[in-house]
mmCIF file with all atom_site columns, C-alpha atoms in Angstrom:
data_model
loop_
_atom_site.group_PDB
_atom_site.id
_atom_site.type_symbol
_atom_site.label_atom_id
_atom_site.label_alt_id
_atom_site.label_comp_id
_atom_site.label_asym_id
_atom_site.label_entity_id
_atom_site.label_seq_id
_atom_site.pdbx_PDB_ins_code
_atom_site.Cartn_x
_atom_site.Cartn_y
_atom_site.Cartn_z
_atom_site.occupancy
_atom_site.B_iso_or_equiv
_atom_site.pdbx_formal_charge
_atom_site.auth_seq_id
_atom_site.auth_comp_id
_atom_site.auth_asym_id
_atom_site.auth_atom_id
_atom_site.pdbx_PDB_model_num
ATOM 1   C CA . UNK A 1 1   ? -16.168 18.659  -3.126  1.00 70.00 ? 3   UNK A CA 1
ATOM 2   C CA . UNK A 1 2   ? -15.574 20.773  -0.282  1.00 74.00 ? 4   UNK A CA 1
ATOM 3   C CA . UNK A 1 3   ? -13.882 23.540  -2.255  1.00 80.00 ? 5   UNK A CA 1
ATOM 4   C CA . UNK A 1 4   ? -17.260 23.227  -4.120  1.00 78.00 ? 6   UNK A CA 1
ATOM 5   C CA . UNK A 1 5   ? -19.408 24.087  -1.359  1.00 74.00 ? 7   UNK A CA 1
ATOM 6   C CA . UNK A 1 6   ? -17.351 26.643  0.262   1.00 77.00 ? 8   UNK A CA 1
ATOM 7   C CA . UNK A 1 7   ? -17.688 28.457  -2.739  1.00 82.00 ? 9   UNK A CA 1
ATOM 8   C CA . UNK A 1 8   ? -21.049 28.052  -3.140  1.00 77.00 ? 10  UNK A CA 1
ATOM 9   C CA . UNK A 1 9   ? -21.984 29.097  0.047   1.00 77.00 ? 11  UNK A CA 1
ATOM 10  C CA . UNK A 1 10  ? -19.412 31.746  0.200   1.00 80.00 ? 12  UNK A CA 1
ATOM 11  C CA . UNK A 1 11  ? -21.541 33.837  -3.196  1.00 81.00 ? 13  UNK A CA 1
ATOM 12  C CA . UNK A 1 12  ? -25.119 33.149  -1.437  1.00 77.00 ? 14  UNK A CA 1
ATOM 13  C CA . UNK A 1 13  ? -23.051 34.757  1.812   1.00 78.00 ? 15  UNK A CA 1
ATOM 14  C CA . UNK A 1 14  ? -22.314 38.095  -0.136  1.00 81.00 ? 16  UNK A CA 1
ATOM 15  C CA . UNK A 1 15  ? -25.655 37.719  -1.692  1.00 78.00 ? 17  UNK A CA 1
ATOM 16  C CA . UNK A 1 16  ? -27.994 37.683  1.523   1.00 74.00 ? 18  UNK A CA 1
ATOM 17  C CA . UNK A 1 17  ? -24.895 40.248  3.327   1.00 77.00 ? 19  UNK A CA 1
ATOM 18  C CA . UNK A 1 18  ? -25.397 43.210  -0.095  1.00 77.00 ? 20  UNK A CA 1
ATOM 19  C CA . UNK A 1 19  ? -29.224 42.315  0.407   1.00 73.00 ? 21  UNK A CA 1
ATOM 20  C CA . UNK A 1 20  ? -29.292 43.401  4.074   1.00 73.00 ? 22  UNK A CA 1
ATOM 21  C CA . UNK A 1 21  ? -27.108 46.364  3.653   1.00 75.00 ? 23  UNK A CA 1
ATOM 22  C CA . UNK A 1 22  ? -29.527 47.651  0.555   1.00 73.00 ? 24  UNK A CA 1
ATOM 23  C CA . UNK A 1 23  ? -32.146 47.095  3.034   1.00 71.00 ? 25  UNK A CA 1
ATOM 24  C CA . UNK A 1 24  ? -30.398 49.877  5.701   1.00 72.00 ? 26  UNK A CA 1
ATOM 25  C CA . UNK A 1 25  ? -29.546 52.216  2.629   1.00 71.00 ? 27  UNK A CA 1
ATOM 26  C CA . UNK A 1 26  ? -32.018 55.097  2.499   1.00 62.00 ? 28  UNK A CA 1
ATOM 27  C CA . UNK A 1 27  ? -34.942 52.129  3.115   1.00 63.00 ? 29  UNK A CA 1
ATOM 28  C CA . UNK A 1 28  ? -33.966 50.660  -0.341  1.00 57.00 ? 30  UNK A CA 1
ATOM 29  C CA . UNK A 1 29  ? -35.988 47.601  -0.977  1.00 57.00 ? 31  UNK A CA 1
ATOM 30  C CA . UNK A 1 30  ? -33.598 44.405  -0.902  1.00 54.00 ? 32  UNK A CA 1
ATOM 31  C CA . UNK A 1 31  ? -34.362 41.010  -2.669  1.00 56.00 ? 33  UNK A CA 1
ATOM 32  C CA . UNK A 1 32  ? -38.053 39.946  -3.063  1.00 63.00 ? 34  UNK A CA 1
ATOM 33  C CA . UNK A 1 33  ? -38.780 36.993  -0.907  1.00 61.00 ? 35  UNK A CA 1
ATOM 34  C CA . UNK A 1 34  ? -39.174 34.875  -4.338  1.00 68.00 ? 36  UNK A CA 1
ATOM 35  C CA . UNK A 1 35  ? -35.129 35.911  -5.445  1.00 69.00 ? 37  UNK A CA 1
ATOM 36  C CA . UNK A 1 36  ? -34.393 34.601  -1.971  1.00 68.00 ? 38  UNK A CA 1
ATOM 37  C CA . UNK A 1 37  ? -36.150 31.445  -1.757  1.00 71.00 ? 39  UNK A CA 1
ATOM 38  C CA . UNK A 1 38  ? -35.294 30.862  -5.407  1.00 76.00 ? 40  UNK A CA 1
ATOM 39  C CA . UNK A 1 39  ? -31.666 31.453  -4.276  1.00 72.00 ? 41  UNK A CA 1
ATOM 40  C CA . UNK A 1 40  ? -31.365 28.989  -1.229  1.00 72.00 ? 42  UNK A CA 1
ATOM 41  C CA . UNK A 1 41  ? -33.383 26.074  -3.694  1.00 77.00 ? 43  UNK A CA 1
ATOM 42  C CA . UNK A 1 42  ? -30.633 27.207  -5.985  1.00 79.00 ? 44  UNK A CA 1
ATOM 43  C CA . UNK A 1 43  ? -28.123 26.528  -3.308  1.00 74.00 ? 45  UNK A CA 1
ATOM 44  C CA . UNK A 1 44  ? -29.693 23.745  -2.013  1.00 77.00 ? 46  UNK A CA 1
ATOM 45  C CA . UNK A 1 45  ? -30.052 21.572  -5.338  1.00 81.00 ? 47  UNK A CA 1
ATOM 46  C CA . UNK A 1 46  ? -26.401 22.601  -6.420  1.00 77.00 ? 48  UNK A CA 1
ATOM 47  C CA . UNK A 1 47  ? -24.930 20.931  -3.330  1.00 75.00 ? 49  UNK A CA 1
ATOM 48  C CA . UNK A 1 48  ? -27.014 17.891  -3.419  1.00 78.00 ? 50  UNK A CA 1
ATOM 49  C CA . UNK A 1 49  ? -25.835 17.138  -7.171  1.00 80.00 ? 51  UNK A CA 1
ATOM 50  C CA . UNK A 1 50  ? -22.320 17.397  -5.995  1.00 75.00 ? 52  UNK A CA 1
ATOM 51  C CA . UNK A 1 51  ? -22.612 14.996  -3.446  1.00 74.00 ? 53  UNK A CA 1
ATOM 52  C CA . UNK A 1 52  ? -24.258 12.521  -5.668  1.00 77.00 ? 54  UNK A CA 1
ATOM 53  C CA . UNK A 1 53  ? -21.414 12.931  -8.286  1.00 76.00 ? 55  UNK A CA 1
ATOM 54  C CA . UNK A 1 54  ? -19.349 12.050  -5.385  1.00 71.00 ? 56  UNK A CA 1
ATOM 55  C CA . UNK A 1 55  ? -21.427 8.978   -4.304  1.00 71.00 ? 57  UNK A CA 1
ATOM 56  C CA . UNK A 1 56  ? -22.352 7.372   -7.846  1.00 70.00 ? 58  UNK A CA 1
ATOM 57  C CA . UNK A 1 57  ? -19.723 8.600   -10.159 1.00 63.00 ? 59  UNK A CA 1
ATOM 58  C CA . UNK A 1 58  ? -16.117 7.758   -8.315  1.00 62.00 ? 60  UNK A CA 1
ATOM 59  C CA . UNK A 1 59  ? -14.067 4.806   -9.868  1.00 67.00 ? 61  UNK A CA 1
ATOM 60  C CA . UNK A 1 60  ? -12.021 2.096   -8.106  1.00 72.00 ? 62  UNK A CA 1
ATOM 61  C CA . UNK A 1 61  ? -8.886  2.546   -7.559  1.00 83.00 ? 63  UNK A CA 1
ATOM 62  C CA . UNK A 1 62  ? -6.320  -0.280  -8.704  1.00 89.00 ? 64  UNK A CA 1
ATOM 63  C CA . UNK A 1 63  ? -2.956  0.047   -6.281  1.00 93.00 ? 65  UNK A CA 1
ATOM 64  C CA . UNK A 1 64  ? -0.141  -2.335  -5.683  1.00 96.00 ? 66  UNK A CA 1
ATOM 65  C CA . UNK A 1 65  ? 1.175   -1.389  -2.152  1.00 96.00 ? 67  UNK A CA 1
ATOM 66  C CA . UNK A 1 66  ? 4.577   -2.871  -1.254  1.00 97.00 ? 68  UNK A CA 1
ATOM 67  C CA . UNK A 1 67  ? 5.014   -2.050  2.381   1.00 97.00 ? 69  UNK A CA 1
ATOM 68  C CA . UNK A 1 68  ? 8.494   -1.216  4.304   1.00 95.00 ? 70  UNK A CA 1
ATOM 69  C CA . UNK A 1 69  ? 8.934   -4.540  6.576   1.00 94.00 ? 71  UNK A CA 1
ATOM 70  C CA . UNK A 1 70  ? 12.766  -5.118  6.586   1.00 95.00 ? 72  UNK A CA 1
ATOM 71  C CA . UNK A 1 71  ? 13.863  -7.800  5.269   1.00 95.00 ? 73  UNK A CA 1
ATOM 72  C CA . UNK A 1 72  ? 11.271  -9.535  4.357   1.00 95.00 ? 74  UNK A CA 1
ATOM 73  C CA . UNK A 1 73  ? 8.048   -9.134  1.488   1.00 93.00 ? 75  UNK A CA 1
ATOM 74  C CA . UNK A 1 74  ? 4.941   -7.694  1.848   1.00 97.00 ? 76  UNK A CA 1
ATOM 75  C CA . UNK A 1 75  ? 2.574   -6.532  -0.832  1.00 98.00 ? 77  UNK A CA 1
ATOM 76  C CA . UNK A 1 76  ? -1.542  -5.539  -0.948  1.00 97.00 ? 78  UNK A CA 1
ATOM 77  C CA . UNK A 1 77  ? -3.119  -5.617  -3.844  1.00 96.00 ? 79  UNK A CA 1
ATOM 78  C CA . UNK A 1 78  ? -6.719  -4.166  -4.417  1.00 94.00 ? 80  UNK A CA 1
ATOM 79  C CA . UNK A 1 79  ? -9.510  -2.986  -6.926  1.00 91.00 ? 81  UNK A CA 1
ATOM 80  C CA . UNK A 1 80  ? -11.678 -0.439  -4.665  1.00 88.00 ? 82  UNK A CA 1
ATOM 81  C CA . UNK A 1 81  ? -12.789 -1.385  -1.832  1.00 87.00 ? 83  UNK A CA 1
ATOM 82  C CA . UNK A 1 82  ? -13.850 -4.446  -1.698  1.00 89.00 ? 84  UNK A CA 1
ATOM 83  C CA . UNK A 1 83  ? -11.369 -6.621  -3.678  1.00 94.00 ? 85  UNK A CA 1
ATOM 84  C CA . UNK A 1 84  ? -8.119  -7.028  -1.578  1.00 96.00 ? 86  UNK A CA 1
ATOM 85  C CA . UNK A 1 85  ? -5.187  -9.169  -2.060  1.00 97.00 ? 87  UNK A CA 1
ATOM 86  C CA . UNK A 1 86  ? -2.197  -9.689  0.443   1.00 98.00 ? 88  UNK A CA 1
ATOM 87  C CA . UNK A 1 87  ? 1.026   -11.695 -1.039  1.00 97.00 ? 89  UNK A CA 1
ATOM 88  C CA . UNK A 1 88  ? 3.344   -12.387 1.732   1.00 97.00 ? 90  UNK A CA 1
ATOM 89  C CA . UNK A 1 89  ? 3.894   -10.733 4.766   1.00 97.00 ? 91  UNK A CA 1
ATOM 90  C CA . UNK A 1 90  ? 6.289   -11.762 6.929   1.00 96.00 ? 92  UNK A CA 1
ATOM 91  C CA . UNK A 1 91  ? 10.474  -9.986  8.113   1.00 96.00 ? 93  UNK A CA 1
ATOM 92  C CA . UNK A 1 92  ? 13.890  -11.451 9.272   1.00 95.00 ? 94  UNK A CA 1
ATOM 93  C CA . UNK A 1 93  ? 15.043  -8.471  10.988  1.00 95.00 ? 95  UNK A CA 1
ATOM 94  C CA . UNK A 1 94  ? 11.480  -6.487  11.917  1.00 95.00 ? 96  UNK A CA 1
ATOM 95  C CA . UNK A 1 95  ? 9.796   -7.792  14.578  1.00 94.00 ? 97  UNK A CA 1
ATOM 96  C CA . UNK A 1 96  ? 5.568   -8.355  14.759  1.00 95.00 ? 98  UNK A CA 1
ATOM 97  C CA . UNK A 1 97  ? 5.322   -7.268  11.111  1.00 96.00 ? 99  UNK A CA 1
ATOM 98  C CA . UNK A 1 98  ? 1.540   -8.659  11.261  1.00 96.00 ? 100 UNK A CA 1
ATOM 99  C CA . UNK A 1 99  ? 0.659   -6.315  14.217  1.00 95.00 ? 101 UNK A CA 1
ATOM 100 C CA . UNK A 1 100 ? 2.763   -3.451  13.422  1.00 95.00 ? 102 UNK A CA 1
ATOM 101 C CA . UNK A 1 101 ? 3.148   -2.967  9.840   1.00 96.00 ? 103 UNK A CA 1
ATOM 102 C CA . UNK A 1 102 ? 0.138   -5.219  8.008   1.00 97.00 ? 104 UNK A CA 1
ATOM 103 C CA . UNK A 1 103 ? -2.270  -4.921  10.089  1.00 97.00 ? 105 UNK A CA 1
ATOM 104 C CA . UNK A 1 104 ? -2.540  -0.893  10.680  1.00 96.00 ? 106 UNK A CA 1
ATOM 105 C CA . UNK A 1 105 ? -2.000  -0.685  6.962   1.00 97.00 ? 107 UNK A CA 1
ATOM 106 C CA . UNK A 1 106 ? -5.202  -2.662  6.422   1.00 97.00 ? 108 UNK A CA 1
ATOM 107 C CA . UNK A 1 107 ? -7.061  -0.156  9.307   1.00 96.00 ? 109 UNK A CA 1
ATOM 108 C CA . UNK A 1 108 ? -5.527  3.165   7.908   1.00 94.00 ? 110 UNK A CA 1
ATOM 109 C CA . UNK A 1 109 ? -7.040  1.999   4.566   1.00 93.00 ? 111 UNK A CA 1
ATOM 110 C CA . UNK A 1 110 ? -10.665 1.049   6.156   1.00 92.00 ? 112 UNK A CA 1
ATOM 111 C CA . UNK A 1 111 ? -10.471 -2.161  4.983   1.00 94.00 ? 113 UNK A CA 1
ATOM 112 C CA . UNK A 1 112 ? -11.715 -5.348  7.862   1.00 95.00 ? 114 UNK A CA 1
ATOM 113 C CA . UNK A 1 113 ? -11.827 -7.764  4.718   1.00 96.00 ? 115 UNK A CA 1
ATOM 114 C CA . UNK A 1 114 ? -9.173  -9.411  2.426   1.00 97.00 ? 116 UNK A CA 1
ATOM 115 C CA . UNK A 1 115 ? -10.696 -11.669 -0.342  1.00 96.00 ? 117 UNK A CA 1
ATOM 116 C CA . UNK A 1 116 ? -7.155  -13.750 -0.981  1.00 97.00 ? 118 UNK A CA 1
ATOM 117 C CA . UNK A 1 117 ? -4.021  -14.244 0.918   1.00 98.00 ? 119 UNK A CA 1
ATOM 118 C CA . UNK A 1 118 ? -1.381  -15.791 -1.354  1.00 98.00 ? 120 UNK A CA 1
ATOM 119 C CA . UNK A 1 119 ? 1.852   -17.277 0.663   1.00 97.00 ? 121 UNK A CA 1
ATOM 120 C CA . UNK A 1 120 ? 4.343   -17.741 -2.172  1.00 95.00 ? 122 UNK A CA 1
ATOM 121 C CA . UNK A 1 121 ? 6.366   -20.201 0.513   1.00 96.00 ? 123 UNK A CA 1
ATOM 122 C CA . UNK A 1 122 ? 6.898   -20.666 4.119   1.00 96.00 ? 124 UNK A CA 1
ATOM 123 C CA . UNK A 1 123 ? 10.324  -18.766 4.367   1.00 96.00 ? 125 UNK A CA 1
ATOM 124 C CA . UNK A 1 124 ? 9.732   -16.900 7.939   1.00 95.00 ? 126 UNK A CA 1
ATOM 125 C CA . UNK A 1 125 ? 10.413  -13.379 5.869   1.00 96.00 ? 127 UNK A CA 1
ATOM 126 C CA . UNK A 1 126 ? 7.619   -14.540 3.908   1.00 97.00 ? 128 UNK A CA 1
ATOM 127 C CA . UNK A 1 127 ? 4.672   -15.967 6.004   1.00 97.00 ? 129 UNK A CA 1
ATOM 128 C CA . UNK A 1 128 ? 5.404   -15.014 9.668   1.00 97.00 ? 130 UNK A CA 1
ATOM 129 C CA . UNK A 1 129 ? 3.429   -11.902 9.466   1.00 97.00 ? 131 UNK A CA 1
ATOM 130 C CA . UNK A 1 130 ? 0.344   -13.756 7.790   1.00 98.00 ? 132 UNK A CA 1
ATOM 131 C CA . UNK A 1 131 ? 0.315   -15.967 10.759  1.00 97.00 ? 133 UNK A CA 1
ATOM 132 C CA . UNK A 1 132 ? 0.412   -13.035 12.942  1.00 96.00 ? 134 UNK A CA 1
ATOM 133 C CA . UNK A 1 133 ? -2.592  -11.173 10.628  1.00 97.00 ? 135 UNK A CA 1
ATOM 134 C CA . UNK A 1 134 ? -4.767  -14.234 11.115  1.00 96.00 ? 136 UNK A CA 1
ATOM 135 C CA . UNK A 1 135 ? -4.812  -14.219 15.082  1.00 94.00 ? 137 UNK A CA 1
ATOM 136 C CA . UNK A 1 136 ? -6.584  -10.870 14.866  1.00 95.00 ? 138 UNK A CA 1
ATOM 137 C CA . UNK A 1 137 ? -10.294 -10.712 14.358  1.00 93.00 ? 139 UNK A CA 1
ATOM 138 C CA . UNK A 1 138 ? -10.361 -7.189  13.150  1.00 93.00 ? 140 UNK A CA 1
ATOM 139 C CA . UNK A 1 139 ? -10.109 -8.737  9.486   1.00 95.00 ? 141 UNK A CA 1
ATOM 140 C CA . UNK A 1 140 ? -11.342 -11.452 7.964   1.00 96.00 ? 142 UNK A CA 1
ATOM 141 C CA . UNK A 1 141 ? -9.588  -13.259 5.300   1.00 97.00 ? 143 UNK A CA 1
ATOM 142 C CA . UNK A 1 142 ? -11.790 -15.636 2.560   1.00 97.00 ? 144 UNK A CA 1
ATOM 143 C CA . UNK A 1 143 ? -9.328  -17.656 1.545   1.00 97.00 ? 145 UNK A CA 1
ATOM 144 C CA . UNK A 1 144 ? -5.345  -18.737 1.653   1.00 98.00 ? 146 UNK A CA 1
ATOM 145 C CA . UNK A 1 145 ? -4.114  -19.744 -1.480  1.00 98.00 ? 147 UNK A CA 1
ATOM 146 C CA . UNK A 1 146 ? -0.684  -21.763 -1.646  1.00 97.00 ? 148 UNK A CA 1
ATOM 147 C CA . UNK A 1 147 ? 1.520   -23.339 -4.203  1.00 96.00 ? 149 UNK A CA 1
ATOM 148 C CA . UNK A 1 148 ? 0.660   -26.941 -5.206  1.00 95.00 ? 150 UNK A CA 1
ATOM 149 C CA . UNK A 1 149 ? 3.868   -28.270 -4.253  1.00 94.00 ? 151 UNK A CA 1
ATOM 150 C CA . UNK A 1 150 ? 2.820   -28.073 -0.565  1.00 95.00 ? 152 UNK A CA 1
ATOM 151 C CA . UNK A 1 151 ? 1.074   -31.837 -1.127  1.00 92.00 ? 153 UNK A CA 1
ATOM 152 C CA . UNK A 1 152 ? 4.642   -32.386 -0.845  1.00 89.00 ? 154 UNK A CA 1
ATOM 153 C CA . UNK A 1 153 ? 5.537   -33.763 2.633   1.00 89.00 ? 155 UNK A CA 1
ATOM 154 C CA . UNK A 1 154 ? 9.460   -32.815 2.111   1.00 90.00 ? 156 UNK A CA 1
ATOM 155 C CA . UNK A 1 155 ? 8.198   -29.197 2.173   1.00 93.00 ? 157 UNK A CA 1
ATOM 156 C CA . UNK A 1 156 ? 6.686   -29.905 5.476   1.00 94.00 ? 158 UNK A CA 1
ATOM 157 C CA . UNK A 1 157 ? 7.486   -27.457 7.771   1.00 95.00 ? 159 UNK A CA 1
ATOM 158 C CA . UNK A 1 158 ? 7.021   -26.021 11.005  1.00 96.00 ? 160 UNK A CA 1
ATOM 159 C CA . UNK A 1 159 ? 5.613   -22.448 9.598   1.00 96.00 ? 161 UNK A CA 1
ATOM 160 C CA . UNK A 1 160 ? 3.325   -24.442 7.379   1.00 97.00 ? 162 UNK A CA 1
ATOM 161 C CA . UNK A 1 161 ? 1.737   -26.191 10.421  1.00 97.00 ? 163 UNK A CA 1
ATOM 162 C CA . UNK A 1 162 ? 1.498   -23.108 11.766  1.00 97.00 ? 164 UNK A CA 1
ATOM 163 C CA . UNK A 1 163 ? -0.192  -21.131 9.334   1.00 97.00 ? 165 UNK A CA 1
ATOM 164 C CA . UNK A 1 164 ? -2.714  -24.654 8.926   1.00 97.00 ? 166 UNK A CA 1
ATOM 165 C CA . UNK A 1 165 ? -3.569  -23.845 12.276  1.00 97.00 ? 167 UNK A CA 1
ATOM 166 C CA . UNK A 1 166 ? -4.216  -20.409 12.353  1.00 97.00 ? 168 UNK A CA 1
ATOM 167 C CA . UNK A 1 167 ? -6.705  -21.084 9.296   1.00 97.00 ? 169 UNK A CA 1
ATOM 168 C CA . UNK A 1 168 ? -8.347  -23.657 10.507  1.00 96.00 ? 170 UNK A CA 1
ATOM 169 C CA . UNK A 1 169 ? -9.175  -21.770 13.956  1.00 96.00 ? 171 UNK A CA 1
ATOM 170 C CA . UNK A 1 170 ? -10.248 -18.693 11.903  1.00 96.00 ? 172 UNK A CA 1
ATOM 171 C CA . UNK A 1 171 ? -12.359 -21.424 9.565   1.00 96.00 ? 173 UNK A CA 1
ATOM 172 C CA . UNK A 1 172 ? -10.065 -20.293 6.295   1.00 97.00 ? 174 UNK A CA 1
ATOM 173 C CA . UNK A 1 173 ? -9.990  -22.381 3.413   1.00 97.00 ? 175 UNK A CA 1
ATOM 174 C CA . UNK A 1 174 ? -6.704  -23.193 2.145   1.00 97.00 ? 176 UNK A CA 1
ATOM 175 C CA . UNK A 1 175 ? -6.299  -23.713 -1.333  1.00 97.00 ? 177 UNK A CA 1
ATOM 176 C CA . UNK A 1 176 ? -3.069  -25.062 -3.668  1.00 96.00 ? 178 UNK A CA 1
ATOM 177 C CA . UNK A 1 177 ? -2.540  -23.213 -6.559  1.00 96.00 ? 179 UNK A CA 1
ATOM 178 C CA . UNK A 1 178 ? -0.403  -24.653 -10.017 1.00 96.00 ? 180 UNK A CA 1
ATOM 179 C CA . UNK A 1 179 ? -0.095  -23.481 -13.387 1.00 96.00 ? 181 UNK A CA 1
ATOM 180 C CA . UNK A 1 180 ? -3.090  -22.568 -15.408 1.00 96.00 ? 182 UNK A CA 1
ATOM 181 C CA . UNK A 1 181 ? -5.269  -21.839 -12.599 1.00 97.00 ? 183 UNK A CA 1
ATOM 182 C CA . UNK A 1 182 ? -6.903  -18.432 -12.069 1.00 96.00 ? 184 UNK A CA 1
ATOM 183 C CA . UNK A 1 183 ? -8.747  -16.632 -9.581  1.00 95.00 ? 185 UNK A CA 1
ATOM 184 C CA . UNK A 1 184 ? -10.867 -13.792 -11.381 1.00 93.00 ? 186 UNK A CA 1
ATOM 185 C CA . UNK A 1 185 ? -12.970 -11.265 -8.989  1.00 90.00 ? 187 UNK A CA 1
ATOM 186 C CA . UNK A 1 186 ? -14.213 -8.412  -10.397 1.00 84.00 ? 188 UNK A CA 1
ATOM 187 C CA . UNK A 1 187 ? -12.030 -6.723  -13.021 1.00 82.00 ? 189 UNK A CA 1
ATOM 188 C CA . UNK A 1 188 ? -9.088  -8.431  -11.090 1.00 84.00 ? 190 UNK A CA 1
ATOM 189 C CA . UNK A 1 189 ? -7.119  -11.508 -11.926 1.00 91.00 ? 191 UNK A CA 1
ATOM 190 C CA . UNK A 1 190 ? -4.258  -13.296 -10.919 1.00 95.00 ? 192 UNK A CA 1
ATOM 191 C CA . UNK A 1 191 ? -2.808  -16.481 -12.619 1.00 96.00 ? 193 UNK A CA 1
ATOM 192 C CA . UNK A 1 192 ? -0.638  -18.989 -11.967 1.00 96.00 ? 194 UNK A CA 1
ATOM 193 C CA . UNK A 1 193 ? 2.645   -19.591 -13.744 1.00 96.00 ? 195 UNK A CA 1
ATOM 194 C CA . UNK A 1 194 ? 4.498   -22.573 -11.430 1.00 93.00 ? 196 UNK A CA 1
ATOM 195 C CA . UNK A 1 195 ? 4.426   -25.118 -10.293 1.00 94.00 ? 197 UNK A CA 1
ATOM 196 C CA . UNK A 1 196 ? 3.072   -27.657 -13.024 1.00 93.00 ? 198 UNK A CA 1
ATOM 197 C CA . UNK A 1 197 ? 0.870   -30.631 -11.450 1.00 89.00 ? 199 UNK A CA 1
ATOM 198 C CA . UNK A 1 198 ? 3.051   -33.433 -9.873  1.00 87.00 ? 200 UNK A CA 1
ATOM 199 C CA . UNK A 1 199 ? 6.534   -30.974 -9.810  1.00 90.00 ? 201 UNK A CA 1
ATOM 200 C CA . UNK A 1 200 ? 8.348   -32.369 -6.876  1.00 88.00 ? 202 UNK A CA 1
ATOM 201 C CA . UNK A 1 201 ? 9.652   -29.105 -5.205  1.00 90.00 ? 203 UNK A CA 1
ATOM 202 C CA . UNK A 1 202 ? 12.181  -30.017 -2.001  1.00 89.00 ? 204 UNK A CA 1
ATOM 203 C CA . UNK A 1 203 ? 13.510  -26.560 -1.237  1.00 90.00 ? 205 UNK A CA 1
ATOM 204 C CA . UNK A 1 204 ? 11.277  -23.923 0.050   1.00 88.00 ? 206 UNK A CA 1
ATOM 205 C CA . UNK A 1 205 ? 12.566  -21.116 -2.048  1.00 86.00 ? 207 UNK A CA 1
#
């Protein structure tokens, strides 16, 4: 776009600069006063269609970002702008992933709004970060989706309390996820392949 306009404005440049040197020539009569105008409408309506095909005619961009957190697992997931998906966030050997790696991914991006956060289990390489994410009010979250096997109490945990917490102070739903359900949004999906209804889980992993 700005390649387009440079150019643009580069010709009507040499246009008006060979006008005013015809002008100092021997009194040689430059452009008319209707070639000009007619030129800078010219230039004028050029530059505004580019900007619309800018504006109206740009498609959303589908990217799976997996970011660098250690040992740990992090991924965003989004259609455009406006349809944003974190699964996981959270390190063993990095420390503040939330603050230091999440959460200035989300800012570099321009996004302050994350439809879905998914927390696959409460492993600390897993969910610390999230916990983290959620204490800072420079993004908002919709919803937390977790597996159904959380109903569980053996898969009560500290990290789970924690991230209950940090939801509920932020006024997050939480919601348990098992097989066959689906979120749709958009052109987006994501479904769910385990746990079944009423699968006992007892280990986190």
């Amino acid at each position: 776009y700005y390649l387009i306009l440079f150019v643009i404005f580069y010709i009507f440049t040499l246009i008006i600069r060979k006008d005013k040197i015809l002008r100092l020539k021997n009194g040689e009569k430059g452009l008319s006063v209707k070639k000009t105008v007619f030129i800078r409408k010219t230039v004028f309506v050029a530059s505004l269609i580019s900007a619309l095909i800018i504006l109206f005619y740009r498609k959303d961009e589908f990217s799976v970002n997996m970011l660098d957190i250690g040992q740990g697992d992090c991924f965003v997931v989004n259609v455009g702008k406006k349809h944003i998906y974190i699964s996981d966030c959270g390190s063993t050997s990095e420390k503040e992933v939330g603050k230091r790696r999440l959460l200035p991914f989300l800012k570099y991006k321009g996004w302050d709004r994350v439809r879905g956060i998914f927390v696959s289990h409460m492993d600390k390489d897993h969910v610390n970060g999230i916990i983290e994410l959620l204490n800072y009010k420079e993004i908002t979250a919709d919803k937390i989706i977790i597996s159904t096997g959380y109903k569980n109490r053996e898969l009560d945990c500290a990290e789970l309390r924690n991230l209950k917490a940090a939801a509920k102070k932020r006024d997050i739903k939480i919601f348990y996820f098992k097989k066959g359900d689906e979120i749709r949004d958009g052109s987006s999906g994501f479904f769910c392949l385990y746990p079944k209804e009423g699968d006992i889980i007892t280990e986190q992993n």
